[in-house]
CSV table of C-alpha atoms and ligand atoms in Angstrom, one decimal:
chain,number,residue,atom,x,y,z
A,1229,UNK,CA,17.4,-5.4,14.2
A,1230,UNK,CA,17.3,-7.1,17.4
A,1231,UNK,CA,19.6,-10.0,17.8
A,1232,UNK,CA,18.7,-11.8,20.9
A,1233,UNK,CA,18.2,-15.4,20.7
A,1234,UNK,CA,15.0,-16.8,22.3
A,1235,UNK,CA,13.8,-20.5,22.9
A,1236,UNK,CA,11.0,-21.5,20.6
A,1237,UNK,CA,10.0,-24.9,22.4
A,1238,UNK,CA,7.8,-24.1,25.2
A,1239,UNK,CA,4.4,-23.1,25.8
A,1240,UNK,CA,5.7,-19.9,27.0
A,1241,UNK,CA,6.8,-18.6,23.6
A,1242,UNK,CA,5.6,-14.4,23.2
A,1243,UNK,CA,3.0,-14.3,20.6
A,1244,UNK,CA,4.1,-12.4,17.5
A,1245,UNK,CA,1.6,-9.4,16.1
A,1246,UNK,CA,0.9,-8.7,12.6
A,1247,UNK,CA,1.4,-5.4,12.9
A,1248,UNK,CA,2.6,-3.7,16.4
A,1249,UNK,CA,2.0,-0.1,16.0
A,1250,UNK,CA,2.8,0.8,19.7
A,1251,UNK,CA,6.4,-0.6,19.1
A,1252,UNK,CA,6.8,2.3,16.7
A,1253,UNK,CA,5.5,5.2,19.5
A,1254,UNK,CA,8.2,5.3,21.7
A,1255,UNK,CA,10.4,7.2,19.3
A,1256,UNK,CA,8.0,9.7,18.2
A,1257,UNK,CA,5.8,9.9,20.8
A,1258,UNK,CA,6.9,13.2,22.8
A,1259,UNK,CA,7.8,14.9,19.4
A,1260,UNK,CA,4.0,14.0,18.1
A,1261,UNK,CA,2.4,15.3,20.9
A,1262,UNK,CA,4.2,18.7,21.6
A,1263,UNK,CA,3.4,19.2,17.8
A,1264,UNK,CA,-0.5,18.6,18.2
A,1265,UNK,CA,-0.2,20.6,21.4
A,1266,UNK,CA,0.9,23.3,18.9
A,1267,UNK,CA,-2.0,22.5,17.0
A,1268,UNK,CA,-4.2,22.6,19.7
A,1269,UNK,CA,-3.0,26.2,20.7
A,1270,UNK,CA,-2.9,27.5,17.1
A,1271,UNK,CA,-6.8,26.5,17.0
A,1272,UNK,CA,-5.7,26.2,13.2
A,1273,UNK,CA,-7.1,22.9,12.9
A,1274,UNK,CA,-8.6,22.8,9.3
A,1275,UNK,CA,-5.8,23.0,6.5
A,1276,UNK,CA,-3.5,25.8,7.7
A,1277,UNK,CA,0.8,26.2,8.4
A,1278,UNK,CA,1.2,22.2,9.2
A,1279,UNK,CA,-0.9,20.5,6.7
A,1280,UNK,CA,0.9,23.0,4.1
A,1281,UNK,CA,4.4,22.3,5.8
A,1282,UNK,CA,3.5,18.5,5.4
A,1283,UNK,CA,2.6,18.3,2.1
A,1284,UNK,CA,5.5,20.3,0.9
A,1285,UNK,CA,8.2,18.4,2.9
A,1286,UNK,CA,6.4,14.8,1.4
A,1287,UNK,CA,6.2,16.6,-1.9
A,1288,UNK,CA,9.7,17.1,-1.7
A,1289,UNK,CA,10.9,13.7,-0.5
A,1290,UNK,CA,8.9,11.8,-3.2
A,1291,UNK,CA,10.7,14.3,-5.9
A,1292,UNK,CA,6.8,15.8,-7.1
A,1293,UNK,CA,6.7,19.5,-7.7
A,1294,UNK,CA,3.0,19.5,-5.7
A,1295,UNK,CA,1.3,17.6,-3.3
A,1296,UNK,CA,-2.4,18.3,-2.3
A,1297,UNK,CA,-3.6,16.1,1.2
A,1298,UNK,CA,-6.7,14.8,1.3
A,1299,UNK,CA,-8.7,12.5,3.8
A,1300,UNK,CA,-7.8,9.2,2.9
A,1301,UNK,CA,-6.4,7.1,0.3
A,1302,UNK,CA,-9.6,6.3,-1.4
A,1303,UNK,CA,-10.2,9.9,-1.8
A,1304,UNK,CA,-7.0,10.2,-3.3
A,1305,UNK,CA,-7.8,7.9,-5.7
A,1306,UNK,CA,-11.3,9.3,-6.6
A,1307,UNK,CA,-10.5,12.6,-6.8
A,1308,UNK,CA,-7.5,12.4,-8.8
A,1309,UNK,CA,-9.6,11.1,-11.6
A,1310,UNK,CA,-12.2,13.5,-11.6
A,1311,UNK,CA,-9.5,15.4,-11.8
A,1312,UNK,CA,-8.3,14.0,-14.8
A,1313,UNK,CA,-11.8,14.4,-16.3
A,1314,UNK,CA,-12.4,11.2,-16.0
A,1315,UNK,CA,-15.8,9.8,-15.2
A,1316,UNK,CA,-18.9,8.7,-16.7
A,1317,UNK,CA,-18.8,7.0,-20.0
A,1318,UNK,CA,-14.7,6.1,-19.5
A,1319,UNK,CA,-12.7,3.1,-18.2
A,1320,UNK,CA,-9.7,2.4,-16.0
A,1321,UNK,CA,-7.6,-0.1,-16.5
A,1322,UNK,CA,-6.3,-1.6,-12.9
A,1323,UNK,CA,-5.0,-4.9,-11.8
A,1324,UNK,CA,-7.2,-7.9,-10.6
A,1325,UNK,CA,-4.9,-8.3,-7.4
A,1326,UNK,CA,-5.5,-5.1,-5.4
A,1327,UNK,CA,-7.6,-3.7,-2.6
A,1328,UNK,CA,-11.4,-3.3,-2.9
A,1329,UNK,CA,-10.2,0.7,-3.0
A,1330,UNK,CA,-8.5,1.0,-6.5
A,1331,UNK,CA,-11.9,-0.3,-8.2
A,1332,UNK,CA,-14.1,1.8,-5.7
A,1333,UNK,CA,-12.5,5.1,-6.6
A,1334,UNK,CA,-12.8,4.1,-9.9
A,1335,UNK,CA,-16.8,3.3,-9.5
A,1336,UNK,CA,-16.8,6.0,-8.0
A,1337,UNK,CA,-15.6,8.7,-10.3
A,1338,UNK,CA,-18.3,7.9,-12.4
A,1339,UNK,CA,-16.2,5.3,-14.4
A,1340,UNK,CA,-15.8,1.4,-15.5
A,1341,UNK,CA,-12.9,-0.4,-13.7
A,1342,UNK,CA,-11.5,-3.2,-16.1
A,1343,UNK,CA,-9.5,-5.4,-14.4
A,1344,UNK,CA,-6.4,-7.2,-15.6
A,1345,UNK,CA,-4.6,-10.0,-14.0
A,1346,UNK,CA,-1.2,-10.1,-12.3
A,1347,UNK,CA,2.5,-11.1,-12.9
A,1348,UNK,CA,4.3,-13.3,-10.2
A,1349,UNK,CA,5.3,-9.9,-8.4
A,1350,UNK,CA,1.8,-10.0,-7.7
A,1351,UNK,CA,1.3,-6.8,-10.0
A,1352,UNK,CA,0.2,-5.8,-12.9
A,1353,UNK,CA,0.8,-7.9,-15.6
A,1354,UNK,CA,1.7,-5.5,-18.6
A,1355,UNK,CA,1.4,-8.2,-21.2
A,1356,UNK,CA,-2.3,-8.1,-20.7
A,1357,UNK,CA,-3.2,-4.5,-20.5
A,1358,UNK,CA,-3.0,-4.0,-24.5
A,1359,UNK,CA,-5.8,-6.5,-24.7
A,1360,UNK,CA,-7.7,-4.8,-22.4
A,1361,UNK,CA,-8.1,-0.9,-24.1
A,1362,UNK,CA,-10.8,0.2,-25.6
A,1363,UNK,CA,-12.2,3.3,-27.5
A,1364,UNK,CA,-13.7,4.1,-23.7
A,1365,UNK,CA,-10.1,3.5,-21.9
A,1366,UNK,CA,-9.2,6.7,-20.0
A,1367,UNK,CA,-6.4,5.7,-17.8
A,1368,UNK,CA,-4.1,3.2,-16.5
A,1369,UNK,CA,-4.2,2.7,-12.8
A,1370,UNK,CA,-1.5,0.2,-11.9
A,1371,UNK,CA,-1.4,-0.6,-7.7
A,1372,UNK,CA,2.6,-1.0,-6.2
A,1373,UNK,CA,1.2,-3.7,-4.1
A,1374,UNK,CA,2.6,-4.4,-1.2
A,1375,UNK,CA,5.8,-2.4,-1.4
A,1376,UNK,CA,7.0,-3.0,-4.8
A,1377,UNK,CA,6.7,-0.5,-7.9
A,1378,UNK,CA,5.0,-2.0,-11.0
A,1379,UNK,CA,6.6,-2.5,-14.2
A,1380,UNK,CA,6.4,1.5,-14.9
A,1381,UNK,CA,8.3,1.3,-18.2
A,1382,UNK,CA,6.0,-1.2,-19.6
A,1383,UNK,CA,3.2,0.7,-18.6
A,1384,UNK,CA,3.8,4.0,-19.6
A,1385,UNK,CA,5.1,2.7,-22.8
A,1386,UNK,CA,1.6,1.7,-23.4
A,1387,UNK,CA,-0.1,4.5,-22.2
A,1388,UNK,CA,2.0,6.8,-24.7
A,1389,UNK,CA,0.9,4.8,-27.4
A,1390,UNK,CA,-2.4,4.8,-26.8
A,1391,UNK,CA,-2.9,8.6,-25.5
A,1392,UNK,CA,-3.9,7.2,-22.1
A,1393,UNK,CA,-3.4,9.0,-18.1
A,1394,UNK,CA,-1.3,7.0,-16.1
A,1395,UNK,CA,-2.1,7.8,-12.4
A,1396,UNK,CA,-0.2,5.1,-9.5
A,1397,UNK,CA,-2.0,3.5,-6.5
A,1398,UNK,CA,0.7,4.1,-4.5
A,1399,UNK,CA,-0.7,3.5,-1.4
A,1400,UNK,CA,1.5,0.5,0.0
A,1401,UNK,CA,4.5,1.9,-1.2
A,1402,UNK,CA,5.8,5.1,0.4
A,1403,UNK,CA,9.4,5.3,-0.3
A,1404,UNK,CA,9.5,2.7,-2.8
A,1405,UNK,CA,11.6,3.2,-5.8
A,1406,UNK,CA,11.7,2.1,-9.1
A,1407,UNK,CA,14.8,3.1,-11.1
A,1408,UNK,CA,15.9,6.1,-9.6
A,1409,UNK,CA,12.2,7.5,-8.8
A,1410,UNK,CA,10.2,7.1,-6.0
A,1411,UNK,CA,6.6,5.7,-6.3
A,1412,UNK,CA,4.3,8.7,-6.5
A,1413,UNK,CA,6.6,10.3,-9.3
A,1414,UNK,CA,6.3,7.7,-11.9
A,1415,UNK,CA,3.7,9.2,-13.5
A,1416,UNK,CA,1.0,12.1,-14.0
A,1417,UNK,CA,-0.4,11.3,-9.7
A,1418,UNK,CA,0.9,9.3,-7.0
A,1419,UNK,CA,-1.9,8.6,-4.5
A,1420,UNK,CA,-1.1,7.5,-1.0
A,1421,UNK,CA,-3.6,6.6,1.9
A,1422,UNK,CA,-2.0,7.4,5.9
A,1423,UNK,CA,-4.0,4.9,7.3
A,1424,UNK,CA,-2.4,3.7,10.4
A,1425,UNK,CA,-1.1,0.4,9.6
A,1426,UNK,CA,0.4,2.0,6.7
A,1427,UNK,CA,4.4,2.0,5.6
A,1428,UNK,CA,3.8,6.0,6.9
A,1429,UNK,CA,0.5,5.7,8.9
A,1430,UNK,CA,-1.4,8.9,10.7
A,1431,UNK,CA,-3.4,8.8,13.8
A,1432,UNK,CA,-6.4,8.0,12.0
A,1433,UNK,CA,-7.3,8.4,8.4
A,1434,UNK,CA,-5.6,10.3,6.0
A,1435,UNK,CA,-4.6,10.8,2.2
A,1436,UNK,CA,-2.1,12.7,-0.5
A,1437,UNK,CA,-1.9,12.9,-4.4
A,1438,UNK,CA,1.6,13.8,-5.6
A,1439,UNK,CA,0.7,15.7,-9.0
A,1440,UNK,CA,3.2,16.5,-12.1
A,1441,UNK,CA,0.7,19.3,-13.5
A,1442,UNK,CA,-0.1,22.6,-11.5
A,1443,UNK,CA,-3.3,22.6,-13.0
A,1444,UNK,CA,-4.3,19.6,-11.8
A,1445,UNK,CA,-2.9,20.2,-8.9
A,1446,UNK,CA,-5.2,23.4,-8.3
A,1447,UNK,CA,-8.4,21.5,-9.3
A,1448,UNK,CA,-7.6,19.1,-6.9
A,1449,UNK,CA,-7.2,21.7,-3.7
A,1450,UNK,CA,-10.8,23.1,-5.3
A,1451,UNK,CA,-12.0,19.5,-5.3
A,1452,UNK,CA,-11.1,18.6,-1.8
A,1453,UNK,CA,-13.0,22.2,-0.4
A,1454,UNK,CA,-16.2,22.3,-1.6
A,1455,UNK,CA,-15.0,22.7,-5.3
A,1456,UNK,CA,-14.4,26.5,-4.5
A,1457,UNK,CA,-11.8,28.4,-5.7
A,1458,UNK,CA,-11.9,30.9,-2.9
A,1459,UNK,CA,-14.3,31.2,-0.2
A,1460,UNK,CA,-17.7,31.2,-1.3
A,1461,UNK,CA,-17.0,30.6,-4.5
A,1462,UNK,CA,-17.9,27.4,-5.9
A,1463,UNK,CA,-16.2,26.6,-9.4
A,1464,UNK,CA,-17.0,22.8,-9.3
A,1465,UNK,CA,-18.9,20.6,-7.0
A,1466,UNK,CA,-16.5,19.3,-4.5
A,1467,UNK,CA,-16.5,17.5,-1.7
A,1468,UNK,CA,-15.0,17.7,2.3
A,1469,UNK,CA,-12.0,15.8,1.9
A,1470,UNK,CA,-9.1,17.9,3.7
A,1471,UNK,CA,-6.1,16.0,5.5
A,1472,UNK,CA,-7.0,17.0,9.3
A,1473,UNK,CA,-4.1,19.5,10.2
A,1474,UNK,CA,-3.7,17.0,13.9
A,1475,UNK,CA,-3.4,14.5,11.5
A,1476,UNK,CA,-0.6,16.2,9.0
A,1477,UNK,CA,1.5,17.0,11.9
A,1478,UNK,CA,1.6,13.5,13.2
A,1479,UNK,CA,2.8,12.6,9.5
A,1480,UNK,CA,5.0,15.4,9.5
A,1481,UNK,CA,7.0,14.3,12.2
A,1482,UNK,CA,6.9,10.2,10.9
A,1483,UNK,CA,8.2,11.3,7.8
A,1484,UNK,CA,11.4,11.9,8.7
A,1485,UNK,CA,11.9,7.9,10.1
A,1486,UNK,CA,9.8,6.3,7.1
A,1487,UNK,CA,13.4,5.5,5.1
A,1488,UNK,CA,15.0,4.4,8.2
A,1489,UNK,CA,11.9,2.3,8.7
A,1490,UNK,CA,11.6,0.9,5.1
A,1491,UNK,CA,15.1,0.0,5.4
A,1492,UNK,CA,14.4,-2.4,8.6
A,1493,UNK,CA,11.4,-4.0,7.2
A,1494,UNK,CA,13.7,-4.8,4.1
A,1495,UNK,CA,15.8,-6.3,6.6
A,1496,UNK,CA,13.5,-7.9,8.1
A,1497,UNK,CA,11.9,-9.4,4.7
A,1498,UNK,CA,15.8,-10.7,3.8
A,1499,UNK,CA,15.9,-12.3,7.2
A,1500,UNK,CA,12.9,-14.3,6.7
A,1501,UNK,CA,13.5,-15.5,3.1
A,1502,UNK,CA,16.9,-16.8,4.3
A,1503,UNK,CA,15.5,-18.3,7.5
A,1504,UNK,CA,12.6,-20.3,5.4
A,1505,UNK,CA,15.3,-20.9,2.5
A,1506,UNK,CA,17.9,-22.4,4.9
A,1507,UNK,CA,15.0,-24.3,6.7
A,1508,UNK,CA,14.0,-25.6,3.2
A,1509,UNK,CA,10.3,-24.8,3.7
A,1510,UNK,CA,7.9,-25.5,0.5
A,1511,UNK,CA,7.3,-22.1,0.4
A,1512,UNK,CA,7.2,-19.2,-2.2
A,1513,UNK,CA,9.3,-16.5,-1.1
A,1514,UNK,CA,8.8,-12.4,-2.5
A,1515,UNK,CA,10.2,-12.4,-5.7
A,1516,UNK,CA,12.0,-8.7,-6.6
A,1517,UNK,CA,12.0,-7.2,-9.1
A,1518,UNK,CA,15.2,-6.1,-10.2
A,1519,UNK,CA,14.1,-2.5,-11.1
A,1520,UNK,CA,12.3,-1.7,-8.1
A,1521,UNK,CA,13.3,-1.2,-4.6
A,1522,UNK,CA,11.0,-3.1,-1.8
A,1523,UNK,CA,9.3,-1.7,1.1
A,1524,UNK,CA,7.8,-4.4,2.2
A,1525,UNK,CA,4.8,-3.3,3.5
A,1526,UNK,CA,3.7,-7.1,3.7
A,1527,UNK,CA,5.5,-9.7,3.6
A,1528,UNK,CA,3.7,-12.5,1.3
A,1529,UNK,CA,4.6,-16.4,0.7
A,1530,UNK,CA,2.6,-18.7,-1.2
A,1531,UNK,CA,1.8,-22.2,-0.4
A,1532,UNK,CA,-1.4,-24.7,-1.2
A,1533,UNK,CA,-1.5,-25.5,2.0
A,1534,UNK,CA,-2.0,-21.8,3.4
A,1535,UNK,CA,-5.2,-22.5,5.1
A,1536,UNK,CA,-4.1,-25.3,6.9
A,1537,UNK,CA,-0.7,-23.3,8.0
A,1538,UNK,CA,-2.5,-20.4,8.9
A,1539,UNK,CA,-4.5,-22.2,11.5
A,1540,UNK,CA,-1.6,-24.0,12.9
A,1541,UNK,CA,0.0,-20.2,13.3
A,1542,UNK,CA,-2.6,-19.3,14.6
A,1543,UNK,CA,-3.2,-21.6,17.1
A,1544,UNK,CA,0.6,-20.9,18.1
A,1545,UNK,CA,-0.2,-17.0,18.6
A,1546,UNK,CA,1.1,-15.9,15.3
A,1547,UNK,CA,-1.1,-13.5,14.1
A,1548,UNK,CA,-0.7,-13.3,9.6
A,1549,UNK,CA,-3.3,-11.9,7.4
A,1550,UNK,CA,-4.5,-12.4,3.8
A,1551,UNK,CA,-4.2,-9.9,1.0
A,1552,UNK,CA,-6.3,-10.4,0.0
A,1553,UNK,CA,-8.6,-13.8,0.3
A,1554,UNK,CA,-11.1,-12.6,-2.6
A,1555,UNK,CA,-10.1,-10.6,-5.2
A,1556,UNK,CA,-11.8,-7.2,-6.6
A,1557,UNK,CA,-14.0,-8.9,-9.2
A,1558,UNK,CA,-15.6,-11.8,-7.2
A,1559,UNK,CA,-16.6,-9.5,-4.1
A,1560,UNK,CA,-20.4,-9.6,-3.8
A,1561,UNK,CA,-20.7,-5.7,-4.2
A,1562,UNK,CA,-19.5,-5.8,-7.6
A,1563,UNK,CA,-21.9,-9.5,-8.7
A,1564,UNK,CA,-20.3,-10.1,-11.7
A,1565,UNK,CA,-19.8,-7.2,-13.4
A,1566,UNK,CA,-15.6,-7.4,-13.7
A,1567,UNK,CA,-15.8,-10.9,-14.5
A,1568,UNK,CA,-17.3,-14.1,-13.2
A,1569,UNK,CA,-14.8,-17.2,-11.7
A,1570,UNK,CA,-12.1,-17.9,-14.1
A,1571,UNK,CA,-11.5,-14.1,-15.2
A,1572,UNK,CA,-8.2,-13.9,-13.5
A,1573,UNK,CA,-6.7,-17.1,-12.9
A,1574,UNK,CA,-3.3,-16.4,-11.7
A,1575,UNK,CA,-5.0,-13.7,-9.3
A,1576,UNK,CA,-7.6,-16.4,-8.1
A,1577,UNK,CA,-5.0,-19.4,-8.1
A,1578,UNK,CA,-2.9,-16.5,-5.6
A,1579,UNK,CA,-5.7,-15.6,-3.3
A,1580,UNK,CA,-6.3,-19.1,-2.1
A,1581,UNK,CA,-2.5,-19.8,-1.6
A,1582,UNK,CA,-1.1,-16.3,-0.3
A,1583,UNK,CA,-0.2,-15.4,3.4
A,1584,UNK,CA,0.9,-12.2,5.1
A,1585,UNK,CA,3.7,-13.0,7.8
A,1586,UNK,CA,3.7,-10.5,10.8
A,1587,UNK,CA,5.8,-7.4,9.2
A,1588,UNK,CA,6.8,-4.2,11.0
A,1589,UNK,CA,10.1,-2.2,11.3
A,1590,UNK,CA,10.9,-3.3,14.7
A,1591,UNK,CA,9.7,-6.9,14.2
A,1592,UNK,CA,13.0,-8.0,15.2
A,1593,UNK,CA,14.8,-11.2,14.4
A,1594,UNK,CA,14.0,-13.3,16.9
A,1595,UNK,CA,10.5,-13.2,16.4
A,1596,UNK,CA,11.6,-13.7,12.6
A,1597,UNK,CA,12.7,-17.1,14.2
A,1598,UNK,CA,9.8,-18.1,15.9
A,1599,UNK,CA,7.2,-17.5,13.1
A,1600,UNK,CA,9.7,-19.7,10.3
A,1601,UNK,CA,10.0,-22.4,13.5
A,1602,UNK,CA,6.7,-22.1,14.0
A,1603,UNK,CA,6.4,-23.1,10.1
A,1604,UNK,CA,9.0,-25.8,10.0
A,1605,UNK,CA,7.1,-27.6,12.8
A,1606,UNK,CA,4.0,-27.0,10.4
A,1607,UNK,CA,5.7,-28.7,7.7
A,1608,UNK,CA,7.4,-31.7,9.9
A,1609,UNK,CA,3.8,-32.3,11.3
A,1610,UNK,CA,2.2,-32.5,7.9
A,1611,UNK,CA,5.0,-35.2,6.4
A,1612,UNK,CA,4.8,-37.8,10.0
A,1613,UNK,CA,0.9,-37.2,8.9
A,1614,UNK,CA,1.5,-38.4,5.3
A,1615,UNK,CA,3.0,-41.4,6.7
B,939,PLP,C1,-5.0,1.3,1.9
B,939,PLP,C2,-5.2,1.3,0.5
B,939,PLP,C3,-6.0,2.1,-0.2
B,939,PLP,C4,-7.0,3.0,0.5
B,939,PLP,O1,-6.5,3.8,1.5
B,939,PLP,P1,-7.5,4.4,2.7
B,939,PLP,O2,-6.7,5.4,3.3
B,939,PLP,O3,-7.8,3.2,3.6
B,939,PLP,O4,-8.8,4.9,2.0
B,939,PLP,C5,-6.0,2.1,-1.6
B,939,PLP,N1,-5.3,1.3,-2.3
B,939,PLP,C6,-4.4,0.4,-1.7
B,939,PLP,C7,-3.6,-0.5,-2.5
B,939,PLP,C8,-4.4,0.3,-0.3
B,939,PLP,O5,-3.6,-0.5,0.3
């Protein structure tokens, strides 16, 4: 991490990004390119050598046996459970607090989401999910949100009992362990999306399923291309959803930095809990979980005055986010089929009080600083106010 000191009083003070994706291109940059510039002679720009070199060398760094790319992370998740044979007529048991993409795939496989409410890691709780299975429950779908692997053990437990898939929304959580397994190998399929502001992010979109079963592996690379099992052949109605080969060899190169990245972002989250904990800010700092390992692809506090801080941030050139602001079963496309206002408490209570600091591997500490200065004026502002 970068140790300079910087003033914060001052007008002059740099604004701080939420995410700064062109501090990350100076190390890969010339790689990158002279690899698409292979590409771009090769002319082998659907599947081909580097999308198969990619998802063998990811394959092999989550621990799965097979890995099948796709073109994005929702179309991991979808087609994984058509996959699975799971579709009309079944549910899928996910958590409350996710993004709108875990109950999408879901719809649309064909099947019901059911939605279950979260734990103070922000994930699944696994407390609830018994009450939740029915004679029509197909899978469980838990999300490692944010970075950090739900409670695997728990669920799994369950889904053995009950005869149930368990397939992982891995998605924000490339690298992140639980135990000693990565995310992606905790179960029957890992799905991961590439999207650019991802832990591992492509040029543009992109997707992967790690897979424990070789059949399911090979009805996925049917699924993915047209369904056909060689050319021409159509075994099953598929879809177009190939990773781009430009898009694997961006991602092939990347890979190889993604732990030394994880492990500055972890650094970066431990340098902001101690900053706001030594500041004594009213804050809730990321609670982990002692069986997982953190990636930290956000970095989330909790306070009931988030709307009010996130405007003072703001207005200081602190860019943060929300993850989200309305959960899964109170967005309008979904009226109230999951669940009208009260479904989920500790998922609403979360949604109104949850803020994503600015969190990237080169972040840097004395932009760490700022934003938890930034925040303690906030704070000193609101008490003179109380007054
Ligand atoms: C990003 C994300 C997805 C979807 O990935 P896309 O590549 O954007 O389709 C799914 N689930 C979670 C938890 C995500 O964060």
């Amino acid at each position: 991490m970068n140790n300079s000191k910087q003033s914060n009083q001052g007008t002059a003070a740099t604004p701080v990004p939420f995410v700064d994706l062109k501090a990350q291109l100076p190390q890969v940059q010339n790689e990158i390119t002279a690899r698409i510039n292979r590409v771009i002679s090769d002319t082998a720009f659907i599947l081909g050598e580097d999308t198969a070199g990619f998802e063998k060398n990811f394959s092999a760094y989550i621990g799965a046996p097979y890995a099948a790319g796709v073109a994005s992370g929702l179309d991991a998740l979808r087609l994984v459970l058509t996959a699975h044979d799971i579709g009309p007529g079944d549910e899928v048991i996910l958590p409350a607090n996710t993004f709108i993409a875990t109950a999408l795939a879901v719809t649309a496989a064909g099947a019901v989401p059911v939605l279950c409410d979260c734990n103070d890691y922000y994930l699944i709780d696994t407390g609830l999910i018994e009450s939740k299975i029915t004679a029509k429950t197909k899978a469980i779908l838990p999300v490692h949100l944010y970075g950090q692997c739900a409670d695997m053990d728990a669920v799994r437990a369950i889904a053995e009992k009950h005869s149930l898939f368990v397939i992982e929304d891995a998605a924000q959580a490339h690298g992140a362990r639980y135990k000693d397994q990565r995310a992606g190998n905790l179960s029957s399929a890992g799905c991961f999306s590439f999207y650019p502001g991802k832990n591992l992010g492509a040029f543009g979109d992109g997707g992967l399923i790690t897979v424990q079963n070789k059949e399911i592996y090979q009805k996925l690379l049917m699924l993915r291309n047209y369904g056909q099992s060689k050319k021409y052949y159509h075994d099953t109605k598929g879809v177009n959803s190939r990773l781009d080969t430009i898009q694997a060899a961006v991602l092939d190169v990347k890979l190889k930095y993604l732990d030394a990245w994880n492990h500055s972002r972890n650094e970066a989250a431990a340098y902001y809990t101690k900053c706001i904990t030594d500041a004594g800010l009213p804050v809730h700092t990321p609670q982990i979980s002692p069986d997982s390992t953190h990636i930290f692809h956000l970095y989330i506090i909790r306070t009931p005055k988030r709307d009010a801080l996130l405007s003072y941030l703001t207005a200081q050139n602190i860019s943060c986010g929300i993850h989200y602001p309305i959960p899964v079963h109170l967005q309008k496309c979904y009226g109230n089929t999951l669940g009208g206002k009260g479904s989920f408490p500790k998922t609403e209570s979360f949604a109104d009080e949850i803020l994503s600091l600015p969190m990237y591997a080169e972040l840097g500490k004395d932009k760490i600083e700022r934003v938890v200065s930034v925040m303690h004026d906030f704070y000193r502002s609101e008490k003179k106010a109380q007054v």
